[in-house]
CSV table of C-alpha atoms in Angstrom, one decimal:
chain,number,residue,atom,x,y,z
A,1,UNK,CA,38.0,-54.8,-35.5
A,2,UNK,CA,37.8,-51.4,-37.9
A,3,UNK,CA,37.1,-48.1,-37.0
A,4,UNK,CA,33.5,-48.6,-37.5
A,5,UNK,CA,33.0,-51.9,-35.1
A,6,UNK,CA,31.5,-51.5,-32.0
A,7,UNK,CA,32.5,-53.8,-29.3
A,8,UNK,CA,30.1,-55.5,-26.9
A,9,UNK,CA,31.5,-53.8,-24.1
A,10,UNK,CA,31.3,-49.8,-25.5
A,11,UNK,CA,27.4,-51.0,-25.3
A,12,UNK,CA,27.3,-53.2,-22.1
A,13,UNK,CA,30.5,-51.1,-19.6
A,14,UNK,CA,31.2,-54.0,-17.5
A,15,UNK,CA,33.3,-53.3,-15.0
A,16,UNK,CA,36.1,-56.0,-13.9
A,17,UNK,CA,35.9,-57.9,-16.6
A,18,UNK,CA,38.2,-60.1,-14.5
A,19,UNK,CA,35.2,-61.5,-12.8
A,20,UNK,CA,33.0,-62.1,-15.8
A,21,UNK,CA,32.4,-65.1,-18.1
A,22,UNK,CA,30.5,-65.4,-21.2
A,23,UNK,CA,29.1,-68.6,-22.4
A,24,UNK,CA,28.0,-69.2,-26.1
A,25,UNK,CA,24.7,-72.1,-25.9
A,26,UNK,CA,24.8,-74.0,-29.5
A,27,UNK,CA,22.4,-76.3,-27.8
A,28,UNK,CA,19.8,-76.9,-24.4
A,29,UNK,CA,18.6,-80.4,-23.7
A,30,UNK,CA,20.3,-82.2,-26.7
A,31,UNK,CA,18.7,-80.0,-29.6
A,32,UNK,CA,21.0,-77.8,-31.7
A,33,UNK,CA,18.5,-74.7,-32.2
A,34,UNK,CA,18.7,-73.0,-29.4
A,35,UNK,CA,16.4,-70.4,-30.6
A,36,UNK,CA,13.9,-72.4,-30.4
A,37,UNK,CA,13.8,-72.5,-26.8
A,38,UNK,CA,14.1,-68.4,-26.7
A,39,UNK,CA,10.7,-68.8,-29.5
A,40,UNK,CA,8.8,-70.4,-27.1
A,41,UNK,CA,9.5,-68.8,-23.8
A,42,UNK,CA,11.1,-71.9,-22.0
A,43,UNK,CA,13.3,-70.0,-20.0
A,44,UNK,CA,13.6,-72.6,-17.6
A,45,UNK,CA,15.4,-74.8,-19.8
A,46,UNK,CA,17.9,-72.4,-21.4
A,47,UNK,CA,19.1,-71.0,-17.7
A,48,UNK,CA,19.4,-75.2,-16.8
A,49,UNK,CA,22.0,-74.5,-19.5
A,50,UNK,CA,23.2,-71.5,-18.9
A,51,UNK,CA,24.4,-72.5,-15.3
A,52,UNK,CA,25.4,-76.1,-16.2
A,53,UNK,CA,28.6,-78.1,-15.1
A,54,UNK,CA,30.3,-80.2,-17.3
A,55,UNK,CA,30.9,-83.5,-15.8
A,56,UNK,CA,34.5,-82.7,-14.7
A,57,UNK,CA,35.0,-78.9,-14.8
A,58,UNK,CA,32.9,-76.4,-13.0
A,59,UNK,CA,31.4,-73.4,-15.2
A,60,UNK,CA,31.4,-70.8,-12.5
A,61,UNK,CA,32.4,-69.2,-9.2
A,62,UNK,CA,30.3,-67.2,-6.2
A,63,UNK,CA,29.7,-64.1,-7.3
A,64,UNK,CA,30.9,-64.1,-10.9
A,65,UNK,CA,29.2,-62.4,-13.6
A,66,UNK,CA,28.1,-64.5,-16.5
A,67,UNK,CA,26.4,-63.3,-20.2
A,68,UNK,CA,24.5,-65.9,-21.9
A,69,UNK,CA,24.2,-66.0,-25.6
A,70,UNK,CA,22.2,-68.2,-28.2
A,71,UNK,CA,23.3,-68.9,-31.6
A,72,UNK,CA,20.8,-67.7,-34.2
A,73,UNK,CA,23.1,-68.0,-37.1
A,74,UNK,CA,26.6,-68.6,-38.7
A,75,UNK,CA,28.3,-66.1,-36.0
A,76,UNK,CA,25.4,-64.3,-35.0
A,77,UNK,CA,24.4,-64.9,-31.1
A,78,UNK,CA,21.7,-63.2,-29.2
A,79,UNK,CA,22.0,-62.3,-25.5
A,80,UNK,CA,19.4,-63.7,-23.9
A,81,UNK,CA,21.0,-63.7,-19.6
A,82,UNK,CA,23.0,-61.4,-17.6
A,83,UNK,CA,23.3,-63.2,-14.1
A,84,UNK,CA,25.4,-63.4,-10.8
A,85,UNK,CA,26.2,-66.6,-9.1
A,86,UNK,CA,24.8,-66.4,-5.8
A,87,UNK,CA,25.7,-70.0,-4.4
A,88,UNK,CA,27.5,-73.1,-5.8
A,89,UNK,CA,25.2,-76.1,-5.4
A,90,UNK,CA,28.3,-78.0,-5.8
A,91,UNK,CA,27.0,-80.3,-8.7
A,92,UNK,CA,28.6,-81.9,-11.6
A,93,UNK,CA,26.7,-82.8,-14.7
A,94,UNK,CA,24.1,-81.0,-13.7
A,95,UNK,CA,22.6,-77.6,-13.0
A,96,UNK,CA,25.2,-76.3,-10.2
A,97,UNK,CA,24.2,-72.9,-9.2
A,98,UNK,CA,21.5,-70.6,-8.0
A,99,UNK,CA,22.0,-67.1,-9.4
A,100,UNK,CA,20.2,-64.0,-9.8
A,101,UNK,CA,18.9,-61.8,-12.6
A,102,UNK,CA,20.7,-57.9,-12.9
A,103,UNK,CA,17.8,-56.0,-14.2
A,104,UNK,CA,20.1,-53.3,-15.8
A,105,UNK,CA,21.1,-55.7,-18.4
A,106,UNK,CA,17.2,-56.5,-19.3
A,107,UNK,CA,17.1,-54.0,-21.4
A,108,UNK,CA,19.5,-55.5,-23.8
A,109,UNK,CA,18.2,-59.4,-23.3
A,110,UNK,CA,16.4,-60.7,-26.2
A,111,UNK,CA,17.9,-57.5,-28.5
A,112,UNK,CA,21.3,-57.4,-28.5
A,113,UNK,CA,23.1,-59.0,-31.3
A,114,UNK,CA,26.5,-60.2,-31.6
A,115,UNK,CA,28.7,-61.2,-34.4
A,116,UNK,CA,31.5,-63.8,-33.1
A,117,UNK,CA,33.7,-66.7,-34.3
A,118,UNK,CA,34.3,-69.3,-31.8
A,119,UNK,CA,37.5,-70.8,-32.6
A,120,UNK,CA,37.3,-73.0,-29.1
A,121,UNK,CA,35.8,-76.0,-28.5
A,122,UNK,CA,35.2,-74.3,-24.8
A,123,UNK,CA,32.0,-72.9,-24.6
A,124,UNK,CA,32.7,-71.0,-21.7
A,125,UNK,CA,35.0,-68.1,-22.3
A,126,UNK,CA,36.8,-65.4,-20.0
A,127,UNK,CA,35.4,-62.2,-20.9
A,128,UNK,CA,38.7,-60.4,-21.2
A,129,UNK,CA,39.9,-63.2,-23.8
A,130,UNK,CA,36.9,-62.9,-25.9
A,131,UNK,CA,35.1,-59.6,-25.3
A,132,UNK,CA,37.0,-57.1,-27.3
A,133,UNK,CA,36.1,-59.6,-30.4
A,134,UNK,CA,32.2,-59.9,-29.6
A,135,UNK,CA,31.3,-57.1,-32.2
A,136,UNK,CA,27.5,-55.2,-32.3
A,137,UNK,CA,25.9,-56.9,-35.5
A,138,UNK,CA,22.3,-55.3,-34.5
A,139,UNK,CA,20.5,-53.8,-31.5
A,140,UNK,CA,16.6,-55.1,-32.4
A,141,UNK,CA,13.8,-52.7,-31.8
A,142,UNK,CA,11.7,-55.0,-30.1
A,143,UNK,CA,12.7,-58.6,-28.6
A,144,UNK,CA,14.0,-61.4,-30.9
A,145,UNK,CA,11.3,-64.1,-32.2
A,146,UNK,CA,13.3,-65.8,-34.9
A,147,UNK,CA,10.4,-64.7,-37.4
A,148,UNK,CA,13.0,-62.1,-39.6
A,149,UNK,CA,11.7,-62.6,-43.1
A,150,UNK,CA,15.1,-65.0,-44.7
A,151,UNK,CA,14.3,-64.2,-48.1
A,152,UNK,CA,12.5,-65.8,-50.8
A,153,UNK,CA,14.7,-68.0,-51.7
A,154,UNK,CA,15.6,-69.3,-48.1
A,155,UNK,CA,11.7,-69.7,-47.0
A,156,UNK,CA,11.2,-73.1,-45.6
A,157,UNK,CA,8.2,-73.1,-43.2
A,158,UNK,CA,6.6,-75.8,-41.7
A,159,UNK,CA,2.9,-75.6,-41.3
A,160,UNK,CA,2.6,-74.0,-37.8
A,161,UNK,CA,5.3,-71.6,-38.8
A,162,UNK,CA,3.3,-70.4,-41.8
A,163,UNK,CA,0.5,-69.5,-39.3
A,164,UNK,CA,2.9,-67.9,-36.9
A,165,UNK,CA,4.9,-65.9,-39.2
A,166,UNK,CA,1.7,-64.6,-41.8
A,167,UNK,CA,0.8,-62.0,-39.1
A,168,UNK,CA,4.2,-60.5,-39.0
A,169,UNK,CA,5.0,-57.1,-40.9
A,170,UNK,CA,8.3,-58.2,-42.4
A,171,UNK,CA,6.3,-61.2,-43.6
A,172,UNK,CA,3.0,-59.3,-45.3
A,173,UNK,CA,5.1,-56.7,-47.2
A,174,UNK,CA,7.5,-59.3,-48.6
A,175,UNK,CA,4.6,-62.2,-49.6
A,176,UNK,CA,2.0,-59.4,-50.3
A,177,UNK,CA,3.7,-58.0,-53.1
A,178,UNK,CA,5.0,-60.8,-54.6
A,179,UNK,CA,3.5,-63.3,-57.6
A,180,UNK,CA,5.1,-66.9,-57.9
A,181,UNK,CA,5.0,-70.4,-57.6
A,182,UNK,CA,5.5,-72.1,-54.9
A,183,UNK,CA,5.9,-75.9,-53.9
A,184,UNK,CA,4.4,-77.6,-50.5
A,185,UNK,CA,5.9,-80.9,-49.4
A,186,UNK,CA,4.6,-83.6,-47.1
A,187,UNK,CA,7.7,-84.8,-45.0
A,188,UNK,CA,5.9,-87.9,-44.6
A,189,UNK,CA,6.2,-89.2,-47.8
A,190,UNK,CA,7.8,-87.4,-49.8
A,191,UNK,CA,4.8,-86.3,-52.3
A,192,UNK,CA,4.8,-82.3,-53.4
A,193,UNK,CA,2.3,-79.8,-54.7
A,194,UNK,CA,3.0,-76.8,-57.0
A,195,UNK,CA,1.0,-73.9,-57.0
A,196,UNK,CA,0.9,-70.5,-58.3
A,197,UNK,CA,0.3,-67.0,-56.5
A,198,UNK,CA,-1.5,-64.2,-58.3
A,199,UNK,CA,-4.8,-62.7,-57.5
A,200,UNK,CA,-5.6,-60.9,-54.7
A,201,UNK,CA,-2.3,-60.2,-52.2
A,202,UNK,CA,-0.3,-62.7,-54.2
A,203,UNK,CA,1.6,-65.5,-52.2
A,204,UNK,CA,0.1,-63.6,-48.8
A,205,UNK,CA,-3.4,-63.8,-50.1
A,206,UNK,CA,-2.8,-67.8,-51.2
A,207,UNK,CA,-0.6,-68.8,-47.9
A,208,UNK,CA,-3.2,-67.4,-45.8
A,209,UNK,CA,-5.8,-69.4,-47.1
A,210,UNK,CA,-3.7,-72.7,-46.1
A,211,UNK,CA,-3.5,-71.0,-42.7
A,212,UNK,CA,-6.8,-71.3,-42.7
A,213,UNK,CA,-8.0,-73.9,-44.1
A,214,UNK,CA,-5.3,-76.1,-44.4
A,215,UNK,CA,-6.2,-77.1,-48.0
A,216,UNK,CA,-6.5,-74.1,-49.5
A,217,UNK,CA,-9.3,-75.0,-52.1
A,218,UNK,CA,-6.8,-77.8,-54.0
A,219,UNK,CA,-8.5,-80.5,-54.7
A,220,UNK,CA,-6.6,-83.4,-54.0
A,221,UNK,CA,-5.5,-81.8,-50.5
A,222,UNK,CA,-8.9,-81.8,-49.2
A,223,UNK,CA,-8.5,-85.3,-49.0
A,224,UNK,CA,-6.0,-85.0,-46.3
A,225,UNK,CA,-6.5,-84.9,-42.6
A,226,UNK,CA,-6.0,-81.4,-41.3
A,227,UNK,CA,-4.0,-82.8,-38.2
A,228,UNK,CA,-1.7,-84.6,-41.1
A,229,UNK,CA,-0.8,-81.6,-43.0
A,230,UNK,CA,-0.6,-79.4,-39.6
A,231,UNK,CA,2.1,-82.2,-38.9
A,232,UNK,CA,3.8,-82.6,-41.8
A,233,UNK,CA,3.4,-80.0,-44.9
A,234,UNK,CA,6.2,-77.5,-45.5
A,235,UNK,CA,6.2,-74.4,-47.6
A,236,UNK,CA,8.8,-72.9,-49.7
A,237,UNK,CA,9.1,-70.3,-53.0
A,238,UNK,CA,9.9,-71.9,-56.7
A,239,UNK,CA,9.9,-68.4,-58.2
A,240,UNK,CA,9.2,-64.9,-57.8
A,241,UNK,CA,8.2,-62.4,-59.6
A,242,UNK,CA,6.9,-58.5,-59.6
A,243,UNK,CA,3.3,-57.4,-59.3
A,244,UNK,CA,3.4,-56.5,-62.7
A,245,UNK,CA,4.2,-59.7,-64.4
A,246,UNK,CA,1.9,-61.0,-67.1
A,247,UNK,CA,-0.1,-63.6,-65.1
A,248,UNK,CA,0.3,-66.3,-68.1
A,249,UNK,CA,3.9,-66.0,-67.0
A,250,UNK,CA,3.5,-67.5,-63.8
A,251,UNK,CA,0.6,-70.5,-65.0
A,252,UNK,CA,3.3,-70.9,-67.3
A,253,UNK,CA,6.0,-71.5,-64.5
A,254,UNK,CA,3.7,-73.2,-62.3
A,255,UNK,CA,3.2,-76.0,-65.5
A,256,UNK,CA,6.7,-76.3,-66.0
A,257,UNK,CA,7.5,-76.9,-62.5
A,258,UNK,CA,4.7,-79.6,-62.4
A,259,UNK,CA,6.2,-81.5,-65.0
A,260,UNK,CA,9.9,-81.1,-63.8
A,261,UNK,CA,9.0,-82.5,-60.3
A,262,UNK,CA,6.3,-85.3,-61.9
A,263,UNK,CA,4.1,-83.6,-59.2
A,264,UNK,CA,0.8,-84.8,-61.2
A,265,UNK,CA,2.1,-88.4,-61.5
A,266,UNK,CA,3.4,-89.0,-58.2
A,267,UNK,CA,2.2,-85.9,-55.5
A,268,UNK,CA,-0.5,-83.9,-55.4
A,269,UNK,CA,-1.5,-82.1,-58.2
A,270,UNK,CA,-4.6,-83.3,-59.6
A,271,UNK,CA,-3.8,-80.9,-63.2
């Protein structure tokens, strides 16, 4: 910890941190994205985890405080729970306790972002053995939705996220202002498209149209089921380049990438 670090707790001022336990979710109900769960509001399921008993060792006590965070990334956690065990339901594998929300914390619930590196294979930590190392990576302005634009070269969306995500601010600015090629893949079989990006609002102007559509004009994709590509069609970026590039550039790009991936011989590019 430097100078600069600021620790969970100069944010959060828990008192007796004797009494409190954090708990660091990498997974709810067998699937290892826990933000997923947070995305779609299933609350349900991540307290179930939250307040879960191992089969042999019991999680909590009456009346202990507990934090609940979510992994989002390579030592990056998200509070998402600040509860107190009101009654141990005495159950092992299972759910084992009925708890209670404290409503000063809410504030910082879906906002608050740690950095930590969990060198246990327990999941359930003391506070005062782990809190001075939970460091502030990032307070959000407004609650966490998993839609933070990754960078052009780390966009892989499925369909439905594409339709999500084209709405969001962080999104239009970045694909708005941007010309390249791009390359769609059905998981189902492996076949790909290339396409290019440079009239009217770039690669926002030609996403959008699959949001829409689904097709987006091509050809050979209108010959698809919308339900199959909604199902199975992901979206990533080839190449990027300024507004100001020479459009020939990027038809130039697009071609090479065509022949590179054999996308007119075996996916679905029709030229």
């Amino acid at each position: 910890m430097t100078s600069k670090d600021i620790s969970l707790n100069e944010i959060l001022r828990l008192d007796d941190l004797s009494n409190i336990k954090i708990r660091f979710n990498l997974m709810f109900d067998g699937h290892w994205s826990p933000a997923d769960f947070y995305k779609n509001a299933d609350h349900e399921t991540m307290l179930n985890g939250q307040y879960w008993n191992y089969s042999k060792n019991k999680s909590f006590k009456v009346g202990q405080i507990n934090l609940g965070f979510i992994k989002i990334d390579d030592d990056l956690w998200l509070l998402f729970h600040v509860g107190k065990v009101t009654k141990d339901l005495d159950i092992l594998n299972g759910m084992g306790y009925e708890f209670e929300s404290l409503p000063e914390y809410e504030k910082y619930c879906g906002r608050l972002i740690i950095r930590y590196k969990n060198k246990s294979q327990n999941m359930v930590r003391r506070a005062e053995s782990v809190i001075d190392d939970c460091l502030i990576e990032q307070i959000l302005p407004d609650k966490f939705d998993n839609d933070l634009f990754p960078g052009y070269e780390n966009i892989d969306l499925s369909w439905s996220d594409l339709a999500r995500v084209i709405s969001k601010e962080a999104w239009k600015a970045a694909l708005a202002n941007q010309k390249g090629v791009y390359l769609i893949t059905d998981t189902s079989n492996g076949k790909m498209y290339v396409g290019s990006a440079y009239g009217e609002n770039m690669i926002l102007g030609r996403w959008n149209s699959y949001v829409i559509s689904c097709h987006g004009g091509n050809i050979e994709l209108k010959n698809l089921d919308p339900s199959h590509i909604k199902e199975n069609f992901r979206y990533s970026v080839l190449d990027i380049f300024k507004s100001t590039a020479d459009d020939k550039v990027i038809l130039s790009r697009e071609a090479w990438w065509k022949t590179i991936l054999k996308t007119r011989e075996f996916g679905y590019n029709s030229n």
